CSV table of C-alpha atoms in Angstrom, one decimal:
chain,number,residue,atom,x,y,z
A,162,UNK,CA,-123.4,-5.0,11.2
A,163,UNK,CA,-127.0,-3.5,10.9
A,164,UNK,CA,-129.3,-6.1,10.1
A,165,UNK,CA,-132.0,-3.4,8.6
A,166,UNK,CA,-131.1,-2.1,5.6
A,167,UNK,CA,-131.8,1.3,3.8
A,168,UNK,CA,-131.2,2.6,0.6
A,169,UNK,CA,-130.7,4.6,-0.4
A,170,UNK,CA,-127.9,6.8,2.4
A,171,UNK,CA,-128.6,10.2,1.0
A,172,UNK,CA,-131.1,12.0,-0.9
A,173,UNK,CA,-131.4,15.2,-2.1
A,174,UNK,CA,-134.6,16.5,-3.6
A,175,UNK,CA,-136.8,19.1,-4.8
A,176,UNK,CA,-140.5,19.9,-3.7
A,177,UNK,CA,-141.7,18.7,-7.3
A,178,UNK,CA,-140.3,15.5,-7.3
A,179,UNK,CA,-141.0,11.6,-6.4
A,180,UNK,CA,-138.7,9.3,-4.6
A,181,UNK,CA,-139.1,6.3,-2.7
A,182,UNK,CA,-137.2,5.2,0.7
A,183,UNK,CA,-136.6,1.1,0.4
A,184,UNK,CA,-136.0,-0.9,3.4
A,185,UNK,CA,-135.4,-4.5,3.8
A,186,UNK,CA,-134.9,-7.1,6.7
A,187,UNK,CA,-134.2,-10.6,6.7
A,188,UNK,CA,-134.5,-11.2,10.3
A,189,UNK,CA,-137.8,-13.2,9.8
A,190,UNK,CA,-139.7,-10.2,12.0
A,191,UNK,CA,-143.2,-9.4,11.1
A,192,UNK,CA,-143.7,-5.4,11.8
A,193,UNK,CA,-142.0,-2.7,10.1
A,194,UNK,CA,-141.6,0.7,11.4
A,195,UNK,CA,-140.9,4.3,9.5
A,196,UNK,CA,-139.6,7.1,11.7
A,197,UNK,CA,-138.6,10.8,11.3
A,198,UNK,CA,-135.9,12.2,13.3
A,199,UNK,CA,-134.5,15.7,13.2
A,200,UNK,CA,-131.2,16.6,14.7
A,201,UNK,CA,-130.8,16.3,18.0
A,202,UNK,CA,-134.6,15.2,18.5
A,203,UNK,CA,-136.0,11.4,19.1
A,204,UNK,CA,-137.1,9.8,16.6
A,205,UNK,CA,-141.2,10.0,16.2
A,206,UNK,CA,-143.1,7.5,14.8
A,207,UNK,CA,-144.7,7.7,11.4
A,208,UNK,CA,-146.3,4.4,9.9
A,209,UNK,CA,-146.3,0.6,12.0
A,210,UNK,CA,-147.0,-2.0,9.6
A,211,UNK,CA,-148.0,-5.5,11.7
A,212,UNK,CA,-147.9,-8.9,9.0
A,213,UNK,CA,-148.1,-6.6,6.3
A,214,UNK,CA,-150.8,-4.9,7.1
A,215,UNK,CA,-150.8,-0.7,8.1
A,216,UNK,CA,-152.0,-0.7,11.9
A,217,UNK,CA,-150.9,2.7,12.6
A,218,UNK,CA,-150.8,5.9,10.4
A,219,UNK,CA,-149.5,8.8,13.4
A,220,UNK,CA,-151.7,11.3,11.7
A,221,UNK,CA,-148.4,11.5,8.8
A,222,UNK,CA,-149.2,13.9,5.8
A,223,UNK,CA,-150.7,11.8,2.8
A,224,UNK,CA,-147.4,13.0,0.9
A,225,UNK,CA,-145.7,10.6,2.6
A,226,UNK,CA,-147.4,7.1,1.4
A,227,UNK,CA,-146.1,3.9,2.9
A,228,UNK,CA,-145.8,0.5,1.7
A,229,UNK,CA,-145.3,-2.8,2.6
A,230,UNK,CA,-144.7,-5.3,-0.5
A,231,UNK,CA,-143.6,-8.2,1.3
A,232,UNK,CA,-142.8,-9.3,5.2
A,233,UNK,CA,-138.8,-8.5,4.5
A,234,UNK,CA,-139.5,-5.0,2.3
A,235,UNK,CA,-140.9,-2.0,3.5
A,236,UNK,CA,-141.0,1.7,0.9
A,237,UNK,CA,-142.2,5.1,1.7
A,238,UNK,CA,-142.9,7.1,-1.6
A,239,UNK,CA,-142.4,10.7,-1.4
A,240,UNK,CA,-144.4,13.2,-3.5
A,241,UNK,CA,-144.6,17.2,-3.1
A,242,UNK,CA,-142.4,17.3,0.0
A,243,UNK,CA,-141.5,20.4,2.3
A,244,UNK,CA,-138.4,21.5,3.4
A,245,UNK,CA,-139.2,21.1,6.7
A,246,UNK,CA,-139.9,17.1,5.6
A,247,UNK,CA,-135.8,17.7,5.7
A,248,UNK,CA,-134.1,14.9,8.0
A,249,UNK,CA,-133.1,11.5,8.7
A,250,UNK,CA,-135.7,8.7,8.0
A,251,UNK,CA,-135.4,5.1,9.5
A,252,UNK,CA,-136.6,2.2,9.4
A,253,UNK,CA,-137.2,-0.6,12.1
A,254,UNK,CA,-138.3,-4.3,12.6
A,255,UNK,CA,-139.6,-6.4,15.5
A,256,UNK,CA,-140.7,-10.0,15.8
A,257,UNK,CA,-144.2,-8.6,16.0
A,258,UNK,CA,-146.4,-5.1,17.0
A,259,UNK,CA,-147.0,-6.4,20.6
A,260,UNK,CA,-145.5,-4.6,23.3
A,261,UNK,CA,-141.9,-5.7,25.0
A,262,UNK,CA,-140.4,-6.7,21.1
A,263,UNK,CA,-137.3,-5.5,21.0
A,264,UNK,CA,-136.6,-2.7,17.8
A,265,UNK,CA,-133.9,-2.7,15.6
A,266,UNK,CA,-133.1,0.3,13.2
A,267,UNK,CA,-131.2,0.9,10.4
A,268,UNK,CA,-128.8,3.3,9.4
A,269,UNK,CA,-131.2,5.6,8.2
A,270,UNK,CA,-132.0,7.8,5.2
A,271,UNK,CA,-130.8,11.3,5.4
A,272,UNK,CA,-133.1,13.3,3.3
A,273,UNK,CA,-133.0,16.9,2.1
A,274,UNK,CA,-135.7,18.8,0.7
A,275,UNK,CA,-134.4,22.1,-1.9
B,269,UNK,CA,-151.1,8.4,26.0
B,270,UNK,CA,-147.5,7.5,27.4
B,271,UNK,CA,-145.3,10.6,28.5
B,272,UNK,CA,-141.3,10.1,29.3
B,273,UNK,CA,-139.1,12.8,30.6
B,274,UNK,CA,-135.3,12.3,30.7
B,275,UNK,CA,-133.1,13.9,32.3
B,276,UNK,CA,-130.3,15.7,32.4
B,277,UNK,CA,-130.4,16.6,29.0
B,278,UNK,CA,-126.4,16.8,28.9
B,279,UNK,CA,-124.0,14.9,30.4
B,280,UNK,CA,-120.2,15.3,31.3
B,281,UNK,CA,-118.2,13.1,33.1
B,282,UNK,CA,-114.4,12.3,33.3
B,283,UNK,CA,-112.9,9.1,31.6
B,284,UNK,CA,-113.5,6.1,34.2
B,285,UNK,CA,-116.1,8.0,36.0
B,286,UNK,CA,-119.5,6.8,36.2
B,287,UNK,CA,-122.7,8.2,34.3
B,288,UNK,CA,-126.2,7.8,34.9
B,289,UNK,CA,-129.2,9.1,33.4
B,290,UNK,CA,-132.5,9.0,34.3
B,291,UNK,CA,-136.5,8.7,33.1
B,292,UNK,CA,-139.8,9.0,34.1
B,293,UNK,CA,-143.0,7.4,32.4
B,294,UNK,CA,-146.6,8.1,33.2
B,295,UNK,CA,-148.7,5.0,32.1
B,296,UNK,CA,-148.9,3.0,34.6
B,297,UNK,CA,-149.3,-0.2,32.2
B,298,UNK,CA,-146.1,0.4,30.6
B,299,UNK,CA,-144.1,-2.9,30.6
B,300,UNK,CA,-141.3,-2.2,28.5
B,301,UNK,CA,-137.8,0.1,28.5
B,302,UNK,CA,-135.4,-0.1,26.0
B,303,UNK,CA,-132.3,2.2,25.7
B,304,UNK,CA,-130.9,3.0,22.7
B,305,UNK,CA,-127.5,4.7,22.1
B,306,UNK,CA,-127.4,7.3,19.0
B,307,UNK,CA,-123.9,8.3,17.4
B,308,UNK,CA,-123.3,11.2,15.3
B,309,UNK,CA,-124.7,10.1,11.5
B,310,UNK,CA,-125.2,6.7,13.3
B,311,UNK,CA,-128.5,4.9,13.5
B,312,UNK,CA,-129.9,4.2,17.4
B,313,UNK,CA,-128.6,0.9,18.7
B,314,UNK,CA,-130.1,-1.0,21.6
B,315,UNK,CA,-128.1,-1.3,24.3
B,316,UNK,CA,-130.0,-3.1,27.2
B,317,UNK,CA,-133.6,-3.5,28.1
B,318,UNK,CA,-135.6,-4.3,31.0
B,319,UNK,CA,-139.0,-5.7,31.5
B,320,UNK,CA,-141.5,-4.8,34.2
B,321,UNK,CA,-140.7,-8.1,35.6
B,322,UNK,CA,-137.4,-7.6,37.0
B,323,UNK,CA,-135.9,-4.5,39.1
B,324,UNK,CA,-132.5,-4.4,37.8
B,325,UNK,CA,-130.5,-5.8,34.9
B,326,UNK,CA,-126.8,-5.6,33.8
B,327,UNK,CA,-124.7,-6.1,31.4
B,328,UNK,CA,-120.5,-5.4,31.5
B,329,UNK,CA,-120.1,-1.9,32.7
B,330,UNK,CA,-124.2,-0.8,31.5
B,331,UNK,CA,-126.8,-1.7,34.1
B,332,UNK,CA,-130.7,-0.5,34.0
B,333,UNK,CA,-132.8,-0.3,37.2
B,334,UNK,CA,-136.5,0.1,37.5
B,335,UNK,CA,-138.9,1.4,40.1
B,336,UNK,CA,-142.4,0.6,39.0
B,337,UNK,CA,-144.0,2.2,42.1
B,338,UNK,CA,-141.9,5.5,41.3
B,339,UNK,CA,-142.5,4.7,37.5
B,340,UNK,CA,-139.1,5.5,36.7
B,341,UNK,CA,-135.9,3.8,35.4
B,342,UNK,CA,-132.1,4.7,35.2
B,343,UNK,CA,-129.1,3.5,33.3
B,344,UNK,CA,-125.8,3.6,34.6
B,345,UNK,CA,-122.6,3.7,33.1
B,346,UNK,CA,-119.6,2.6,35.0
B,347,UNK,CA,-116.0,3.1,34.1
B,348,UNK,CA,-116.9,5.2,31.6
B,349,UNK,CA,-114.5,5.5,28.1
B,350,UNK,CA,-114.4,8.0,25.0
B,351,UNK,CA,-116.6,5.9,22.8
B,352,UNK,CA,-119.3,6.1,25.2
B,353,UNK,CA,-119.7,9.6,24.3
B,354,UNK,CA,-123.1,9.3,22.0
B,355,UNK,CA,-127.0,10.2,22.5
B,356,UNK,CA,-128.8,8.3,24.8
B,357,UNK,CA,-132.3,8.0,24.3
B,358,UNK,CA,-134.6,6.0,26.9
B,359,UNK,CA,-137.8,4.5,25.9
B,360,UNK,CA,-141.0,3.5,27.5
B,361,UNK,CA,-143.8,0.6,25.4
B,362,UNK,CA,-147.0,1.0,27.2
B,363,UNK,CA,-150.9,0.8,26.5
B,364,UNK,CA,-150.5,1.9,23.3
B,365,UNK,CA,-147.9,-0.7,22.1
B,366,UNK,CA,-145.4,1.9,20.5
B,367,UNK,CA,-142.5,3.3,22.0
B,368,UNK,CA,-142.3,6.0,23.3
B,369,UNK,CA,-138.5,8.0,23.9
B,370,UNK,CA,-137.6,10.6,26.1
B,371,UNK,CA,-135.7,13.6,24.6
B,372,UNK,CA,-132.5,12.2,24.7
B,373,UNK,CA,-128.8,12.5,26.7
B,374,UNK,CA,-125.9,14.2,25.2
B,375,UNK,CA,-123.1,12.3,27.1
B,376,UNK,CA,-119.4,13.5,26.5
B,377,UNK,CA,-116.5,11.3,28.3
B,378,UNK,CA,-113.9,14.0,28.2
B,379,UNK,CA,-110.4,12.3,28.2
């Protein structure tokens, strides 16, 4: 059983539109993570959110705007997106943002771009 | 910032054979190595860790060793079965906090 959440599984969308990613974890942990992973590629880090609080943007394109509402919830709101924006987005918690926390993903949002 | 290299990139190995796949890092202050394993459509799931406190680490048939002089680390795989067969990704957490992965392991535990 994943313990991150993500909603929604799929998403299909054109370049015109806006969506939003949700993600939500009730593990008590206090950073929040947003990755993009293509296929058959590592995952690379987009947004870190520590208590809250953005403590690391990795240079992401402002069309991709992050949010953290609360400690369980974390969105990323999509706007004018590419088609090479096209893969699988996941989320992740850890106790905290210091080094040697374990992550934990979820199952991911596979996104498609028309 | 932290660089990891894995290797090899795909794997083979008869059912009940062993696997193991190695990485490299390049920060020196890296303290931290998780390895996740990634199936098809699946989401990465961490398998076994190891902190730059302790050499070696095991758990049922996965084991992680860790050279810190040769800054790299290893997992093995003994006894291997068909639902091994996944992505393995290694990871490295270093000066900059974040983790860093290697390119990733396509093992397949042919039958």
């Amino acid at each position: 059983d994943t313990e991150v959440t993500q909603t929604p599984k799929h998403l299909v969308m054109g370049m015109t539109n806006k969506k939003s990613l949700k993600c939500e974890q009730h593990m008590g942990h206090r950073a929040m993570y947003w990755y993009k992973q293509k296929a058959k590629k590592p995952p690379e880090l987009m947004f870190v959110y520590s208590y809250e609080k953005l403590s690391i943007n990795e240079s992401v394109p402002s069309r991709f705007s992050p949010e953290c509402p609360n400690s369980s919830l974390l969105n990323l709101h999509l706007h004018a997106l590419q088609p090479e924006d096209s893969a699988l987005y996941l989320c992740a918690s850890s106790q905290d943002s210091v080094a040697n926390q374990p992550q934990h993903f979820g199952d991911g949002t596979r996104l498609s771009i028309l | 910032g932290e660089n990891v290299e894995q290797h090899p990139s795909t794997l083979s190995v008869q059912e009940g054979d062993s696997a193991v796949i190695k990485c490299t890092y390049s920060d020196s202050a890296s303290n931290y190595f998780p390895w996740y394993k990634q199936e098809l459509g699946k989401r990465p799931q961490l398998i076994i860790d190891i902190r730059s406190n302790v050499g070696e680490k095991k758990d049922q048939r996965i084991a992680v060793t860790l050279n810190k002089t040769a800054k790299h680390f290893s997992l093995h795989i003994t006894e291997t079965q068909p639902e091994d067969s996944a992505v393995y990704f290694c990871a490295a957490s270093g000066s900059a906090r974040q983790l860093t992965f290697g390119s990733g392991t396509q093992l397949t535990v042919l039958p």
